[in-house]
């Protein structure tokens, strides 16, 4: 069981590197979809308590797989098609430099994972914390350094996936109600952001967030 | 069961909004109807205090509950919403008539969407206050962000689109960090010797539960950053002035009077869990953020050119003060929260009146309000003195108590900063009320008349504030 878990976490770590070096938007969205699917499979690899809540557990997993691996990437893809941006992400930081930065951040995450008193004894894999931190920082990094509004939505999605990696990897169970609420919130958020991107495109004729600077002191 | 009613009722009224889209009067009356029914539910709860009417259990664990911490926040928000909804009932038609979109091609949001999102927003705020589970609290706060973001887009202009984007993005990142913080707290409980049964507040604060101190510290930092972003604490406040300069007045009154307090409650909940060993660390962090908020607010209020942004910075200042009160003088916190909510609500509603009459939010363009809008001008000045803590404002008492309990150096710094805020705000407010009106303002006489008719609700709020001030002064006399 643990082999599978480590395999998924390792794949998630590699995905982060691929995400920052991808230059095409469609490609990036596909990578996010793969990340969502891997995240959805993560609970299967974790040991979970054998109480009467197995069906709840499976329901949440199934829904999260559908929403994060299918529905949200599809929404993003639909938005890009409607507003007609397919090509470059116009990064503020170049691709090779961002790759280096993410590598450094991942190294930092591994170092942090070894410094803080971890819970290997509690059945969690030592890879969970580095993978989660690295994904969170990749998401935040993409939000800061890519110019298009749609990439910021994507960055947020990656960031949120990172938080969920921590939650599932450390086997923190919130109960059915909260998990469903979480998924619904994320879905509604991406939906509203998609509409906002669409509106920004219509009013400004582009979705470059660097020109959203009329307000301020 | 009543707790469920507090959440469901606004949602039911919201569902009625699309049906009534063709009948404006019935549509607008949904808002006061919700306000009245929420207050009635609360009164029903007050009539039978001995029974646990507000708890809702699901499979043996409480989902929604009223305890000592959140009871008064719930009452505050229901009361505020009632007042704001009455104002909105009269304000919406006037705003649609007198404040047309500035740039051609843009339009105002459809009125039924406005009512719908407003009601969903209130429902989610009630849920965030009532939730007895950390995860549910997170879900509700995120949902309240989502429900309030479209409200900023009332005039679908480029500026409001930018404000909404910033609000949505920054608050979502903040709230996402808070989720990470909550998971870290859960983990801190899980790996300790005596883990809590669940993430419910009752389980987390049960006697004997221990948290791993290092993980708790990390979790607390993330929670504070996350909820602090939504609350408007200083280094994370940048969405707030932008959103406040674009959103319509009733939404602002709700955002500032109610939503910020929901996040304050979340921070309080987190702080209450802190084990003895970590408490000094948490307090130091909160104090730093609080002082920084007051500092930033003071230096940005003094050179402010936009009166709605000025009020936004004043909210940041008061949230900073709330953070300080949380650390040093918890007894005065609830008074400060109530007084700030009522006062800020009144000021934002008055700002809505001024916007209606002058159609601008630049301080320079508004002059001679004593001639054109005498009632609004009097209340505006009263609000200014009240929010800056001039007696008989209840804020005077709470700020006095805070200054006396702070360490001397911090107290002196805080007094200087409060003085700067006072100077900046009074300069702006006096220049708006005094002087002669601009020659072209006669063209907007009908709008000015409409704005003057909307002063009844803020006037009632001013009266309430005076009464509250009297009560707090009596309370202070007991303390001395």
XYZ file of C-alpha atoms in Angstrom:
697
model
C 0.000 0.000 0.000
C 2.694 2.439 0.989
C 4.506 1.884 -2.324
C 1.491 3.177 -4.215
C 1.165 6.173 -1.941
C 4.785 7.153 -2.446
C 4.431 6.656 -6.175
C 1.488 9.072 -6.335
C 3.236 11.635 -4.152
C 6.364 11.394 -6.284
C 4.288 11.884 -9.416
C 2.690 14.970 -7.853
C 6.159 16.370 -7.140
C 7.212 15.885 -10.745
C 3.953 17.425 -11.972
C 4.795 20.666 -10.179
C 8.018 20.935 -12.182
C 6.148 20.228 -15.410
C 3.510 22.830 -14.547
C 5.915 25.728 -14.162
C 7.825 24.865 -17.304
C 4.735 24.399 -19.500
C 4.341 27.255 -21.933
C 1.001 26.461 -23.483
C -2.233 27.087 -21.682
C -4.085 23.969 -22.884
C -1.138 21.810 -21.895
C -1.103 23.419 -18.453
C -4.806 22.742 -17.944
C -4.286 19.094 -18.887
C -1.548 18.854 -16.273
C -3.929 20.318 -13.688
C -6.467 17.656 -14.656
C -3.851 14.919 -14.127
C -3.035 16.440 -10.768
C -6.721 16.360 -9.857
C -7.009 12.687 -10.810
C -3.907 11.753 -8.809
C -5.254 13.685 -5.847
C -8.559 11.851 -6.178
C -6.747 8.500 -6.112
C -4.656 9.456 -3.089
C -7.213 8.338 -0.437
C -7.238 4.832 -1.929
C -3.533 4.490 -1.215
C -3.816 5.721 2.372
C -4.699 3.358 5.136
C -8.023 4.437 6.567
C -9.899 3.349 9.676
C -12.205 0.440 9.045
C -15.361 1.856 10.600
C -18.845 2.101 9.160
C -18.097 5.198 7.099
C -16.542 3.506 4.098
C -19.347 4.519 1.740
C -19.006 8.186 2.803
C -15.314 7.933 2.200
C -15.776 6.451 -1.256
C -18.481 8.981 -2.157
C -16.212 11.909 -1.300
C -13.364 10.341 -3.243
C -15.533 9.746 -6.277
C -16.952 13.272 -6.264
C -13.551 14.841 -5.787
C -12.200 12.773 -8.686
C -15.011 13.977 -10.950
C -14.884 17.626 -9.889
C -11.124 18.172 -9.605
C -10.040 15.820 -12.363
C -12.796 16.513 -14.858
C -15.252 19.302 -14.266
C -12.953 22.120 -13.190
C -10.318 21.575 -15.905
C -13.157 21.383 -18.406
C -14.520 24.707 -17.145
C -11.077 26.262 -17.559
C -10.729 24.818 -21.027
C -14.182 26.086 -21.977
C -13.287 29.589 -20.774
C -10.045 29.659 -22.755
C -11.904 28.576 -25.869
C -14.576 31.211 -25.419
C -12.150 34.066 -24.884
C -9.725 32.797 -27.493
C -6.392 32.675 -25.711
C -4.489 29.542 -26.417
C -0.859 30.394 -26.587
C 1.799 31.789 -24.327
C 1.322 32.431 -20.668
C 3.508 35.584 -20.855
C 5.466 34.830 -17.710
C 7.077 37.636 -15.719
C 9.831 35.185 -14.777
C 11.278 33.018 -17.554
C 10.494 29.312 -17.752
C 13.951 28.029 -16.882
C 14.310 30.434 -13.982
C 10.874 29.470 -12.639
C 11.864 25.819 -12.907
C 14.945 26.547 -10.813
C 12.915 28.475 -8.260
C 10.387 25.664 -7.894
C 13.233 23.151 -7.582
C 14.699 25.266 -4.802
C 11.298 25.559 -3.109
C 10.804 21.792 -3.333
C 14.224 21.300 -1.769
C 13.181 23.710 0.967
C 9.976 21.722 1.473
C 11.988 18.515 1.918
C 14.266 20.255 4.393
C 11.229 21.544 6.342
C 9.729 18.065 6.303
C 12.867 16.717 7.931
C 13.117 19.510 10.521
C 9.613 19.627 11.997
C 8.730 16.732 14.249
C 6.812 14.575 11.782
C 4.410 11.787 12.307
C 5.957 8.902 10.440
C 5.075 6.838 13.449
C 1.413 7.707 12.900
C 1.256 5.994 9.556
C 1.735 9.018 7.303
C 4.307 8.951 4.540
C 7.332 11.249 4.981
C 6.704 12.490 1.439
C 3.321 14.050 2.291
C 4.525 17.301 3.799
C 7.119 18.038 1.063
C 4.628 17.203 -1.690
C 1.925 19.388 -0.140
C 4.231 22.344 0.519
C 5.773 22.117 -2.914
C 2.365 22.079 -4.613
C 1.121 24.977 -2.509
C 4.170 27.049 -3.378
C 3.867 26.142 -7.066
C 0.283 27.392 -7.043
C 1.204 30.640 -5.324
C 4.210 31.079 -7.625
C 2.065 30.679 -10.733
C -0.436 33.196 -9.403
C 2.263 35.778 -8.802
C 4.343 35.360 -11.939
C 1.883 34.674 -14.743
C 0.079 37.593 -16.238
C -3.187 36.217 -17.487
C -6.243 36.127 -15.273
C -6.982 32.566 -16.329
C -3.566 31.389 -15.126
C -4.299 32.925 -11.769
C -7.430 30.809 -11.522
C -5.326 27.792 -12.418
C -2.726 28.763 -9.815
C -5.448 28.883 -7.229
C -6.650 25.438 -8.194
C -3.121 24.021 -7.845
C -2.730 25.798 -4.509
C -5.963 24.274 -3.260
C -4.904 20.834 -4.499
C -1.753 21.226 -2.419
C -3.815 21.899 0.698
C -5.918 18.807 -0.019
C -2.790 16.691 -0.478
C -1.863 17.584 3.075
C -5.362 16.815 4.359
C -5.707 13.440 2.652
C -2.083 12.435 3.116
C -2.203 13.064 6.842
C -5.564 11.279 6.981
C -7.523 14.119 8.521
C -11.211 13.280 8.164
C -13.584 16.179 8.303
C -16.810 14.298 7.873
C -19.087 14.076 4.858
C -20.818 17.433 5.254
C -17.619 19.458 5.411
C -15.959 17.602 2.525
C -18.988 18.166 0.305
C -19.072 21.826 1.337
C -15.405 22.139 0.444
C -15.888 20.689 -3.028
C -18.957 22.841 -3.638
C -17.049 25.964 -2.596
C -14.129 25.238 -4.887
C -16.466 24.522 -7.766
C -18.467 27.720 -7.204
C -15.268 29.714 -6.868
C -13.818 28.534 -10.164
C -17.195 29.058 -11.808
C -17.476 32.663 -10.579
C -13.839 33.341 -11.462
C -14.488 31.997 -14.956
C -17.381 34.413 -15.363
C -15.182 37.218 -14.043
C -12.424 36.354 -16.549
C -15.013 36.398 -19.292
C -16.220 39.847 -18.177
C -12.664 41.178 -17.871
C -11.997 40.003 -21.398
C -15.099 41.760 -22.660
C -14.462 45.084 -20.902
C -10.704 45.328 -21.345
C -10.328 43.310 -24.590
C -7.606 41.190 -22.946
C -7.036 39.322 -19.686
C -3.702 40.770 -18.643
C -4.017 41.409 -14.927
C -1.102 43.821 -14.859
C -3.338 46.484 -16.340
C -5.886 46.014 -13.575
C -4.279 48.816 -11.630
C -6.621 51.789 -11.822
C -7.470 51.563 -8.137
C -4.950 52.091 -5.398
C -3.300 54.751 -3.268
C -33.427 23.631 15.224
C -33.758 27.416 15.273
C -30.156 27.607 14.128
C -31.055 25.819 10.919
C -33.883 28.321 10.452
C -31.374 31.198 10.686
C -29.494 29.708 7.744
C -32.376 28.349 5.680
C -34.795 31.289 5.918
C -32.664 33.760 3.943
C -32.011 31.049 1.361
C -35.759 30.462 0.957
C -36.369 34.174 0.500
C -33.464 34.221 -1.963
C -35.140 31.475 -3.962
C -38.212 33.693 -4.215
C -36.182 36.522 -5.767
C -36.061 35.161 -9.351
C -39.806 34.521 -9.242
C -40.533 38.115 -8.265
C -38.101 39.647 -10.762
C -40.859 41.478 -12.644
C -42.393 43.092 -9.537
C -39.864 45.462 -8.012
C -41.778 46.378 -4.879
C -42.360 42.767 -3.833
C -38.756 42.000 -4.714
C -37.334 44.778 -2.555
C -39.607 43.857 0.340
C -37.947 40.424 0.489
C -35.002 42.086 2.257
C -36.884 43.631 5.197
C -39.027 40.505 5.405
C -35.895 38.406 5.904
C -34.533 40.870 8.443
C -37.747 40.807 10.463
C -38.034 37.023 10.387
C -34.408 36.541 11.463
C -34.984 38.867 14.403
C -38.209 37.011 15.274
C -36.321 33.710 15.339
C -33.785 35.243 17.707
C -36.523 36.619 19.949
C -38.096 33.153 20.052
C -34.727 31.835 21.211
C -34.509 34.544 23.880
C -37.986 33.748 25.219
C -36.970 30.223 26.177
C -33.386 30.603 27.357
C -33.427 27.420 29.410
C -33.961 25.160 26.391
C -31.211 24.444 23.916
C -33.230 25.582 20.923
C -30.324 26.514 18.706
C -28.370 23.274 18.586
C -28.520 21.041 15.542
C -27.048 17.573 15.750
C -26.085 15.293 12.917
C -25.187 11.764 13.900
C -24.544 12.702 17.512
C -22.128 15.564 16.877
C -23.260 19.189 16.969
C -23.182 20.904 13.576
C -24.662 24.238 14.540
C -24.652 25.564 18.062
C -24.903 28.743 20.075
C -22.395 29.149 22.857
C -21.077 31.976 24.991
C -18.734 33.194 22.258
C -21.017 33.457 19.268
C -24.388 34.357 20.806
C -23.827 38.071 20.724
C -22.309 38.049 17.222
C -25.472 36.339 15.976
C -27.721 38.943 17.570
C -25.555 41.762 16.260
C -25.708 40.549 12.667
C -29.453 39.924 12.717
C -30.059 43.413 14.092
C -27.692 45.056 11.628
C -29.255 43.227 8.710
C -32.745 44.344 9.734
C -31.660 47.995 9.768
C -29.658 47.738 6.548
C -32.470 45.930 4.740
C -34.938 48.699 5.592
C -32.481 51.245 4.196
C -31.922 49.169 1.069
C -35.664 48.946 0.446
C -35.757 52.722 -0.055
C -32.243 53.098 -1.457
C -32.398 50.655 -4.405
C -35.053 52.494 -6.462
C -33.409 55.860 -5.742
C -29.962 54.581 -6.731
C -31.224 53.128 -9.983
C -32.881 56.422 -10.838
C -30.198 58.903 -9.833
C -26.883 57.056 -10.234
C -26.739 55.951 -13.847
C -23.589 54.118 -14.978
C -20.838 56.592 -15.805
C -19.467 55.031 -18.944
C -21.897 54.206 -21.717
C -22.206 50.543 -22.524
C -22.029 49.392 -18.916
C -25.179 48.653 -16.982
C -26.182 48.142 -13.392
C -26.647 44.650 -12.082
C -30.165 43.292 -12.355
C -32.078 44.082 -9.170
C -33.205 40.508 -8.566
C -29.591 39.292 -8.641
C -28.682 41.981 -6.138
C -31.417 40.887 -3.726
C -30.565 37.229 -4.240
C -26.853 37.563 -3.529
C -27.539 39.825 -0.558
C -29.757 37.157 1.026
C -27.327 34.324 0.308
C -24.566 36.468 1.807
C -26.497 36.906 5.055
C -27.325 33.214 5.198
C -23.668 32.262 4.847
C -22.606 34.767 7.506
C -25.141 33.249 9.888
C -23.805 29.803 9.045
C -20.226 30.869 9.726
C -21.207 32.227 13.118
C -23.346 29.268 14.122
C -21.095 26.481 12.862
C -19.760 24.282 15.631
C -17.163 22.619 13.419
C -13.930 24.152 12.171
C -14.343 22.763 8.662
C -17.884 24.050 8.377
C -16.713 27.454 9.579
C -14.232 27.496 6.715
C -16.838 26.447 4.170
C -19.207 29.176 5.344
C -16.583 31.938 5.271
C -15.481 30.967 1.773
C -19.127 30.856 0.675
C -19.700 34.326 2.102
C -16.776 35.570 -0.022
C -18.346 34.016 -3.084
C -21.774 35.487 -2.342
C -20.461 38.977 -1.687
C -18.097 39.202 -4.674
C -20.874 39.707 -7.268
C -22.381 42.426 -5.060
C -19.277 44.568 -5.640
C -20.114 44.420 -9.323
C -23.288 46.491 -8.840
C -22.192 48.973 -11.505
C -20.564 46.701 -14.062
C -17.753 49.174 -14.736
C -14.076 48.427 -15.330
C -13.106 49.703 -11.903
C -15.634 47.524 -10.109
C -14.555 44.525 -12.158
C -10.988 45.129 -11.015
C -12.102 45.523 -7.406
C -14.122 42.324 -7.561
C -11.239 40.381 -9.100
C -8.857 41.526 -6.387
C -11.380 40.755 -3.667
C -12.114 37.300 -5.014
C -8.499 36.360 -5.623
C -6.900 37.743 -2.471
C -9.629 36.557 -0.145
C -9.639 33.109 -1.710
C -5.880 32.749 -1.276
C -6.237 33.972 2.281
C -9.051 31.592 3.026
C -7.117 28.772 1.335
C -4.214 29.433 3.689
C -6.672 29.339 6.565
C -7.813 25.903 5.393
C -4.200 24.755 5.475
C -3.968 26.247 8.962
C -7.063 24.372 10.099
C -5.663 21.103 8.741
C -2.391 21.797 10.546
C -4.293 22.412 13.782
C -6.137 19.149 13.264
C -2.820 17.428 12.726
C -1.377 19.096 15.829
C -4.226 17.524 17.774
C -3.919 14.193 16.039
C -0.282 13.485 16.826
C -0.457 14.586 20.468
C -0.838 12.253 23.402
C -4.515 13.028 23.875
C -6.145 13.750 20.514
C -9.526 15.522 20.160
C -12.405 13.387 18.865
C -13.191 15.649 15.901
C -12.737 19.187 14.618
C -15.865 20.344 16.473
C -15.222 23.255 18.834
C -16.688 21.334 21.758
C -14.298 18.428 21.112
C -11.292 20.657 20.498
C -11.713 22.617 23.709
C -12.694 19.634 25.833
C -10.603 19.332 29.023
C -7.573 17.112 28.625
C -7.097 17.645 24.900
C -3.501 18.483 24.074
C -2.023 19.974 20.893
C 1.492 19.463 19.661
C 2.983 22.934 20.368
C 5.198 23.250 17.266
C 2.471 22.224 14.846
C -0.046 24.381 16.663
C 2.207 27.391 16.182
C 2.518 26.748 12.442
C -1.224 26.177 12.178
C -2.019 29.337 14.112
C 0.186 31.431 11.821
C -1.639 30.146 8.754
C -5.064 30.608 10.346
C -4.200 34.137 11.412
C -2.911 35.065 7.954
C -5.965 33.507 6.328
C -8.707 34.926 8.485
C -6.673 38.128 8.897
C -6.809 38.667 5.135
C -10.566 38.510 5.195
C -10.701 40.629 8.335
C -8.471 43.308 6.800
C -5.447 43.159 9.111
C -2.558 45.206 7.859
C -0.110 43.530 5.550
C -2.966 41.604 3.914
C -5.494 44.419 3.655
C -4.941 45.571 0.077
C -8.230 44.229 -1.293
C -10.252 46.190 1.192
C -9.994 49.839 0.082
C -10.446 48.834 -3.556
C -13.519 46.751 -2.908
C -14.940 49.398 -0.576
C -14.529 52.196 -3.089
C -16.613 50.331 -5.673
C -19.303 48.433 -3.767
C -22.721 50.037 -3.154
C -23.538 51.451 0.284
C -25.757 48.719 1.814
C -23.270 46.024 0.789
C -20.482 48.016 2.413
C -22.458 48.385 5.596
C -22.879 44.600 5.696
C -19.255 43.877 4.743
C -17.875 46.205 7.346
C -20.397 45.698 10.122
C -20.970 41.966 9.797
C -18.466 40.102 7.633
C -15.369 41.478 9.356
C -16.854 40.395 12.670
C -17.415 36.859 11.374
C -13.696 36.646 10.654
C -12.894 38.192 14.013
C -14.942 35.380 15.552
C -12.898 32.829 13.592
C -9.659 34.342 14.921
C -11.109 34.320 18.446
C -12.049 30.659 18.092
C -8.504 29.805 17.032
C -6.941 31.838 19.826
C -9.199 30.198 22.420
C -7.757 26.793 21.498
C -4.155 27.822 22.101
C -2.392 25.829 24.816
C -0.727 27.750 27.650
C 2.769 27.302 26.242
C 1.887 28.812 22.860
C -0.371 31.625 24.079
C 2.389 34.307 24.427
C 3.514 33.592 20.848
C -0.034 33.930 19.504
C -0.606 37.147 21.416
C 2.625 38.714 20.200
C 1.684 37.906 16.625
C -1.797 39.402 17.028
C -0.378 42.509 18.691
C 2.089 43.061 15.846
C -0.629 42.718 13.208
C -2.968 44.942 15.205
C -0.435 47.744 15.639
C 0.575 47.486 12.003
C -3.063 47.826 10.932
C -3.538 50.991 12.967
C -0.240 52.358 11.615
C -1.071 51.691 7.973
C -4.577 53.058 8.395
C -3.345 56.233 10.087
C -0.860 57.111 7.359
C -3.236 56.349 4.514
C -6.238 58.142 6.019
C -4.345 61.409 6.307
C -3.738 61.692 2.564
C -6.970 60.165 1.352
C -8.872 61.716 -1.550
C -11.836 59.353 -1.647
C -14.275 59.245 1.239
C -15.291 55.615 0.789
C -11.631 54.534 0.812
C -11.161 56.657 3.919
C -13.915 54.700 5.665
C -12.281 51.468 4.483
C -9.016 52.435 6.156
C -10.974 53.337 9.256
C -12.352 49.771 9.240
C -8.791 48.438 8.992
C -7.841 50.613 11.945
C -10.716 49.289 14.025
C -9.996 45.678 13.139
C -6.447 46.336 14.339
C -7.866 47.717 17.567
C -10.061 44.619 17.893
C -6.970 42.424 17.528
C -5.261 44.437 20.286
C -8.352 44.213 22.492
C -8.392 40.456 21.936
C -4.893 40.254 23.384
C -5.042 42.768 26.200
C -8.585 43.566 27.214
C -11.135 40.958 26.171
C -13.774 42.407 28.502
C -14.155 45.475 26.283
C -14.062 43.614 22.973
C -17.791 43.005 22.569
C -18.638 46.644 23.288
C -16.075 47.768 20.743
C -17.409 45.376 18.129
C -21.038 46.492 18.596
C -20.188 50.192 18.629
C -17.923 49.925 15.609
C -20.487 47.909 13.661
C -23.329 50.367 14.306
C -21.177 53.429 13.723
C -19.565 52.121 10.559
C -22.918 50.996 9.227
C -24.285 54.486 9.752
C -21.275 56.106 8.077
C -21.434 53.824 5.045
C -25.167 54.396 4.623
C -24.541 58.156 4.814
C -21.733 57.754 2.277
C -24.351 56.122 0.076
C -26.574 59.196 0.501
C -23.722 61.527 -0.417
C -22.894 59.408 -3.456
C -26.545 59.528 -4.467
C -26.678 63.319 -4.189
C -23.284 64.224 -5.683
C -22.549 61.156 -7.856
C -18.855 61.167 -6.934
C -16.677 59.731 -4.198
C -13.942 62.327 -4.360
C -13.637 64.398 -1.214
C -12.688 67.513 -3.200
C -15.824 67.413 -5.315
C -18.169 67.409 -2.336
C -18.549 70.762 -0.597
C -21.200 72.671 1.263
C -23.157 69.701 2.516
C -24.653 71.849 5.294
C -26.466 73.839 2.603
C -27.440 71.039 0.237
C -27.927 68.064 2.572
C -28.306 69.490 6.086
C -29.525 66.319 7.807
C -26.939 64.084 6.170
C -24.215 66.601 7.024
C -25.129 66.697 10.729
C -25.175 62.907 10.957
C -21.932 62.650 8.959
C -20.157 64.894 11.464
C -21.684 62.992 14.374
C -20.475 59.728 12.826
C -16.994 61.150 12.371
C -16.683 62.097 16.026
C -18.215 58.814 17.157
C -15.893 56.608 15.063
C -12.831 58.510 16.267
C -13.763 57.799 19.876
C -14.889 61.226 21.067
C -17.109 60.970 24.149
C -20.008 60.121 24.477
C -19.162 57.469 21.874
C -18.858 53.966 23.372
C -15.602 53.662 21.438
C -14.115 56.255 23.784
C -14.582 53.916 26.737
C -13.161 50.847 24.978
C -10.176 52.707 23.549
C -9.525 54.250 26.968
C -9.533 50.798 28.566
C -7.230 49.487 25.847
C -4.711 52.293 26.264
C -4.614 51.822 30.031
C -3.908 48.083 29.754
C -1.294 48.262 26.971
C 2.414 48.433 27.832
C 3.383 52.140 28.125
C 5.408 52.397 24.913
C 2.720 50.774 22.792
C 0.071 52.903 24.496
C 1.845 56.135 23.580
C 2.350 55.001 19.998
C -1.311 54.010 19.757
C -2.453 57.389 21.097
C -0.335 59.217 18.518
C -1.724 57.051 15.715
C -5.308 57.543 16.906
C -4.701 61.282 16.881
C -3.430 61.112 13.295
C -6.556 59.191 12.280
C -8.720 61.797 13.979
C -6.896 64.637 12.249
C -7.143 63.026 8.822
C -10.792 62.130 9.120
C -11.904 65.437 10.563
C -10.061 67.362 7.844
C -11.870 65.392 5.164
C -15.281 65.480 6.826
C -15.120 69.190 7.651
C -14.081 70.115 4.133
C -17.043 68.137 2.827
C -19.601 69.714 5.121
C -18.377 73.324 5.212
C -17.976 75.817 2.397
C -20.288 76.742 -0.406
C -21.800 74.165 -2.723
C -20.398 73.904 -6.228
C -22.410 76.000 -8.741
C -23.481 73.019 -10.830
C -24.988 71.080 -7.955
C -28.426 72.639 -8.475
C -28.892 70.260 -11.361
C -29.054 67.373 -8.922
C -31.751 68.804 -6.673
C -34.128 65.851 -7.054
C -31.316 63.445 -6.180
C -30.462 65.563 -3.138
C -34.064 65.508 -1.993
C -34.128 61.724 -2.400
C -30.891 61.426 -0.396
C -32.276 63.583 2.407
C -35.264 61.273 2.720
C -32.922 58.338 3.358
C -31.515 59.828 6.583
C -34.095 58.224 8.865
C -32.265 54.890 9.199
C -28.816 56.432 9.877
C -30.512 58.834 12.296
C -31.963 55.918 14.232
C -28.510 54.318 14.285
C -27.068 57.543 15.713
C -29.677 57.496 18.453
C -28.839 53.876 19.230
C -25.176 54.783 19.422
C -25.890 57.573 21.929
C -27.887 55.209 24.137
C -25.132 52.604 23.925
C -22.618 55.319 24.829
C -24.610 56.185 27.944
C -24.741 52.518 28.986
C -20.991 52.082 28.460
C -20.208 55.187 30.484
C -22.232 53.739 33.376
C -20.305 50.473 32.955
C -17.010 52.356 33.070
C -18.093 54.120 36.251
C -18.580 50.697 37.862
C -15.128 49.608 36.725
C -13.490 52.705 38.210
